[in-house]
PDB file of C-alpha atoms in Angstrom:
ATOM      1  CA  UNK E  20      11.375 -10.361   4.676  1.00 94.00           C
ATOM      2  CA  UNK E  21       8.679 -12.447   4.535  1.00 96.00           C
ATOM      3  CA  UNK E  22       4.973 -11.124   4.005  1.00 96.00           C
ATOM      4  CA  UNK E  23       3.633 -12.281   7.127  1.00 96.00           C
ATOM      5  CA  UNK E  24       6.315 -10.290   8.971  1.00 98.00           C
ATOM      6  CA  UNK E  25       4.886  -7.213   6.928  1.00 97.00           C
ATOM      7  CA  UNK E  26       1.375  -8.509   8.074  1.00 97.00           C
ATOM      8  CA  UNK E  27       1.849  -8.247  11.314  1.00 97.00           C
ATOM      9  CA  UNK E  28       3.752  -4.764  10.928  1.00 98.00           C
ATOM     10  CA  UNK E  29       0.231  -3.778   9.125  1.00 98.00           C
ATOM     11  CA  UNK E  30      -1.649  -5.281  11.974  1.00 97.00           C
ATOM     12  CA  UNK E  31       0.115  -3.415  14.548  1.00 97.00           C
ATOM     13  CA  UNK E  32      -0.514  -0.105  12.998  1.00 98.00           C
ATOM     14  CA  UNK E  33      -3.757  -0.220  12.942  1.00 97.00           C
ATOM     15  CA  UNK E  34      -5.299   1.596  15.023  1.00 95.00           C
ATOM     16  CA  UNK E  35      -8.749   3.027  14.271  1.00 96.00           C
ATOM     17  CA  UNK E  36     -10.048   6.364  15.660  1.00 96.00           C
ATOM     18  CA  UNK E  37     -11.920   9.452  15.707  1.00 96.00           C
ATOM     19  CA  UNK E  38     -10.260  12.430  14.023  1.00 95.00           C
ATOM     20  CA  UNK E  39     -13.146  14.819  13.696  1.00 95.00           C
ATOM     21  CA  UNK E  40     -17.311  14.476  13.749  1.00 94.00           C
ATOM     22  CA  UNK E  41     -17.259  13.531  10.352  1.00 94.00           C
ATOM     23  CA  UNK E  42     -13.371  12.124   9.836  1.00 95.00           C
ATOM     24  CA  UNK E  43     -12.042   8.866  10.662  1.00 95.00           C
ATOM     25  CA  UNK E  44      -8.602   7.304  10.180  1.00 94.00           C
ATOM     26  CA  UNK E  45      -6.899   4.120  11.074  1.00 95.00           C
ATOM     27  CA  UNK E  46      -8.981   1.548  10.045  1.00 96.00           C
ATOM     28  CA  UNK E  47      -6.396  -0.017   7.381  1.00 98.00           C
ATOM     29  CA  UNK E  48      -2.749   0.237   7.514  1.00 98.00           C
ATOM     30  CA  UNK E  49      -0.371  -0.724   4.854  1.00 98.00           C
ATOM     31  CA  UNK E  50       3.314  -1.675   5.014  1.00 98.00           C
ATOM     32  CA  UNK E  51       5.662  -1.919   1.942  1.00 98.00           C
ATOM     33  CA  UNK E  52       9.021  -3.450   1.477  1.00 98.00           C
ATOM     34  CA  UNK E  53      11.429  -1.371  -0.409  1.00 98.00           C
ATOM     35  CA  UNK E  54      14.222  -2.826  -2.837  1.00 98.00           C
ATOM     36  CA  UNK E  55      16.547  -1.515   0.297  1.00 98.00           C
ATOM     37  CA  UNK E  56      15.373  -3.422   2.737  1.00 98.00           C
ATOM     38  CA  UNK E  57      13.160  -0.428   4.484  1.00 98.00           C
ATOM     39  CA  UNK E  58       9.914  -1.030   5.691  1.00 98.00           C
ATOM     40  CA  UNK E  59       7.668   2.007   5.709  1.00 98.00           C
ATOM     41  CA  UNK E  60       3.910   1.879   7.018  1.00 98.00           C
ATOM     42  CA  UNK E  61       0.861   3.924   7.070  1.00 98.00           C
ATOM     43  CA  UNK E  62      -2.970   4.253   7.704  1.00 98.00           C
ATOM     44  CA  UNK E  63      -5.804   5.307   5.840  1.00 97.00           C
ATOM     45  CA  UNK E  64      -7.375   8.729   6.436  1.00 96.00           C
ATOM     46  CA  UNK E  65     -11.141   9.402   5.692  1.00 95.00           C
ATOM     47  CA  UNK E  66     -12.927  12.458   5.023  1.00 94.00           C
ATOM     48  CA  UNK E  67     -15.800  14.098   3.156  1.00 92.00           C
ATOM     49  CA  UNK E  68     -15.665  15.144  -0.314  1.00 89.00           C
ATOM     50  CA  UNK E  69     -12.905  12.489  -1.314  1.00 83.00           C
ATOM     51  CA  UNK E  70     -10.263  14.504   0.368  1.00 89.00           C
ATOM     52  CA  UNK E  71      -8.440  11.219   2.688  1.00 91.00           C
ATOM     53  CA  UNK E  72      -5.977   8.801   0.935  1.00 93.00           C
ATOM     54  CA  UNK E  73      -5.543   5.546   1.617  1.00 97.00           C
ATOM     55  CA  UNK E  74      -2.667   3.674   3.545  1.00 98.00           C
ATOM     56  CA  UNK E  75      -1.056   2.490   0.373  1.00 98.00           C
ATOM     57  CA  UNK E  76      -0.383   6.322  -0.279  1.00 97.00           C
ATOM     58  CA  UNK E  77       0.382   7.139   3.305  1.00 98.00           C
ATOM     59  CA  UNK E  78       3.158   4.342   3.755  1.00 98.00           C
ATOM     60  CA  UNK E  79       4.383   5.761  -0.095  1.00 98.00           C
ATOM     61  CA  UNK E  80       4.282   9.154   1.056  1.00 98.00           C
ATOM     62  CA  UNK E  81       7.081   8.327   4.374  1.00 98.00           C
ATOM     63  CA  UNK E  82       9.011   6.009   1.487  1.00 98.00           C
ATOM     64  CA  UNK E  83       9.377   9.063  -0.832  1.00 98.00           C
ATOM     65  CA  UNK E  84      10.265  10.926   2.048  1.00 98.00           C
ATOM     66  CA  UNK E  85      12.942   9.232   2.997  1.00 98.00           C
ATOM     67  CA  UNK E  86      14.267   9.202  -0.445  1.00 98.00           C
ATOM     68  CA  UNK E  87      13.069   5.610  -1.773  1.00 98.00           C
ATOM     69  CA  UNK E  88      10.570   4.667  -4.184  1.00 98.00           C
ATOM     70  CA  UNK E  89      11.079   1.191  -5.409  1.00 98.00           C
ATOM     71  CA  UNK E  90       8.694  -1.344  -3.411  1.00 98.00           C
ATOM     72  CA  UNK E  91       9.363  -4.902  -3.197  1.00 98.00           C
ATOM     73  CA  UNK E  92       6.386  -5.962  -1.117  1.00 98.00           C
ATOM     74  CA  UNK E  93       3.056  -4.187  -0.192  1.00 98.00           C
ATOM     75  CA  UNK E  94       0.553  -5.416   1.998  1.00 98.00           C
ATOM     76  CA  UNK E  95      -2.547  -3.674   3.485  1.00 98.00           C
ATOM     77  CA  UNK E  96      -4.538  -4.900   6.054  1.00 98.00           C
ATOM     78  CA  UNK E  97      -8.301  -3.874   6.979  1.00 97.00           C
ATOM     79  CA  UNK E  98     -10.056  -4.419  10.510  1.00 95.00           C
ATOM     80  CA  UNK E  99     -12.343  -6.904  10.800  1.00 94.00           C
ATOM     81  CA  UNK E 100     -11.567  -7.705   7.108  1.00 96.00           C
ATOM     82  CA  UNK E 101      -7.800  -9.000   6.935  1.00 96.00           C
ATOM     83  CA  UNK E 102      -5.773  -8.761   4.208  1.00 97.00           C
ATOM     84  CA  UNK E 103      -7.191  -6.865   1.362  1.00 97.00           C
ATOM     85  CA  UNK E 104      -5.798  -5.504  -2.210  1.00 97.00           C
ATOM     86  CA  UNK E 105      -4.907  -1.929  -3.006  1.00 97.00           C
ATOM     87  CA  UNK E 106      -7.599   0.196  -4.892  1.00 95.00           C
ATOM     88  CA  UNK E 107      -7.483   1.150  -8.330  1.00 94.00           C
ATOM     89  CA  UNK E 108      -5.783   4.407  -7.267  1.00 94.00           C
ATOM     90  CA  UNK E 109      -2.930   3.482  -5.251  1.00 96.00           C
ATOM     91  CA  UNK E 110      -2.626   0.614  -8.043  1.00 96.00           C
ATOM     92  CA  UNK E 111      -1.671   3.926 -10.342  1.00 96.00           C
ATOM     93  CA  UNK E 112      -0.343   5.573  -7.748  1.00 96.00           C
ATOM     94  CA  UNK E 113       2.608   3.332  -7.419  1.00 97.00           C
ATOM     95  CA  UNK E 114       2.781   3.007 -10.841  1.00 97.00           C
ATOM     96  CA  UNK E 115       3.549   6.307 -11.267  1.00 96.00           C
ATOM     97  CA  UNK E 116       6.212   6.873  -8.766  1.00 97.00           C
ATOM     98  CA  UNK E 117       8.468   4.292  -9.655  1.00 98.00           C
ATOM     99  CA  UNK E 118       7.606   2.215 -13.317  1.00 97.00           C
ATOM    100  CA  UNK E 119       9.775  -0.787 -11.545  1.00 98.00           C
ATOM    101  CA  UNK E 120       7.275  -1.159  -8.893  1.00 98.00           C
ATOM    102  CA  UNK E 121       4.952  -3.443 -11.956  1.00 98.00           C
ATOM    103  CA  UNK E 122       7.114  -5.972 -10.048  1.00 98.00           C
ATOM    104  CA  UNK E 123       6.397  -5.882  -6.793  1.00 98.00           C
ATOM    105  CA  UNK E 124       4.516  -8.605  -4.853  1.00 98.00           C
ATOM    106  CA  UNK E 125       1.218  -7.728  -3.556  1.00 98.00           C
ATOM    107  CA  UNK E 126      -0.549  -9.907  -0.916  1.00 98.00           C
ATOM    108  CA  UNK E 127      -4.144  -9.412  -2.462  1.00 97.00           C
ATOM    109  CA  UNK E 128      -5.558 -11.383   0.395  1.00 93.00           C
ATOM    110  CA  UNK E 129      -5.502 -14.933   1.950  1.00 84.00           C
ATOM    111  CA  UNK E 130      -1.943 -15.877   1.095  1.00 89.00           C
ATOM    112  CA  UNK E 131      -2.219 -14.963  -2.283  1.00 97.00           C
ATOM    113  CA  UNK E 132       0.362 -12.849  -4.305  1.00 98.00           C
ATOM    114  CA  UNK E 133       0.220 -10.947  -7.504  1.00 98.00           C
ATOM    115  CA  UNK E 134       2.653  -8.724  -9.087  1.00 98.00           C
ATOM    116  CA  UNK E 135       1.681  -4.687  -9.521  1.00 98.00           C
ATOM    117  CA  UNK E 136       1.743  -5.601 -13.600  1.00 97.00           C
ATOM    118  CA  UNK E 137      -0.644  -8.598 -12.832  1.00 97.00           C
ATOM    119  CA  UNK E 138      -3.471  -5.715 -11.210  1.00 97.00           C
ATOM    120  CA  UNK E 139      -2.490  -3.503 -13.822  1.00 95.00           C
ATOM    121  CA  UNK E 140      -3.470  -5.070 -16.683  1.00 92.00           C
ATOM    122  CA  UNK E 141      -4.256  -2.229 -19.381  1.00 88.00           C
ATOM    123  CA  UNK E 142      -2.147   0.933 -17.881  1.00 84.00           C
ATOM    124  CA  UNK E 143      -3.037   4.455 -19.154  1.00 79.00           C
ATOM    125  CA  UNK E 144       0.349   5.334 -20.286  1.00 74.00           C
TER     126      UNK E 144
END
């Protein structure tokens, strides 16, 4: 699968929206590629006091579910922004679940592709 097929998977599950008066979610969705061919998505949710996750960890989170955790490809995308690279914590995050994801492709924006390893420069472990 190419990345802009998993672009316009993100794209399409985006969908930004009220949860609560002060929680939003929506406004970036993520898709990732396992080594089995699976695609699994999901969207960011924000709330007070650091208590949301991001897509990244959403679209993880229905991977490990269903019994996978090796990613291929991982792209999140951000209304009104486009294409944009996972944060430091979902960096980790991936890390963590699966040390074989360092060599996954990441679309960090405009057509441009890193490995996990490449964001990960100095790991804590």
């Amino acid at each position: 699968m190419e990345f802009q097929q998993l672009i316009e998977i993100a794209k399409k599950t985006v969908n930004p929206r009220c949860l609560s008066d002060s929680s939003e979610a929506g406004s970036v969705a993520a898709a990732i590629l396992t080594d089995k061919g699976n695609v699994y998505k999901g969207v960011c949710i924000d709330t007070p006091c650091s208590m949301g996750f991001c897509a990244e960890h959403a679209a993880a989170a229905a991977m490990i579910t269903a019994g996978e955790s090796r990613l291929v490809k991982l792209v999140a995308y951000c209304v009104g922004v486009g294409v944009v690279p996972p944060c430091g914590r979902c960096r980790e995050f991936l890390y963590q679940i699966n040390h074989e994801n360092l060599a996954c492709e990441v679309m960090v924006g405009d057509g441009k592709i890193v490995t996990l390893d490449e964001l990960l420069p100095y790991r804590w472990d």
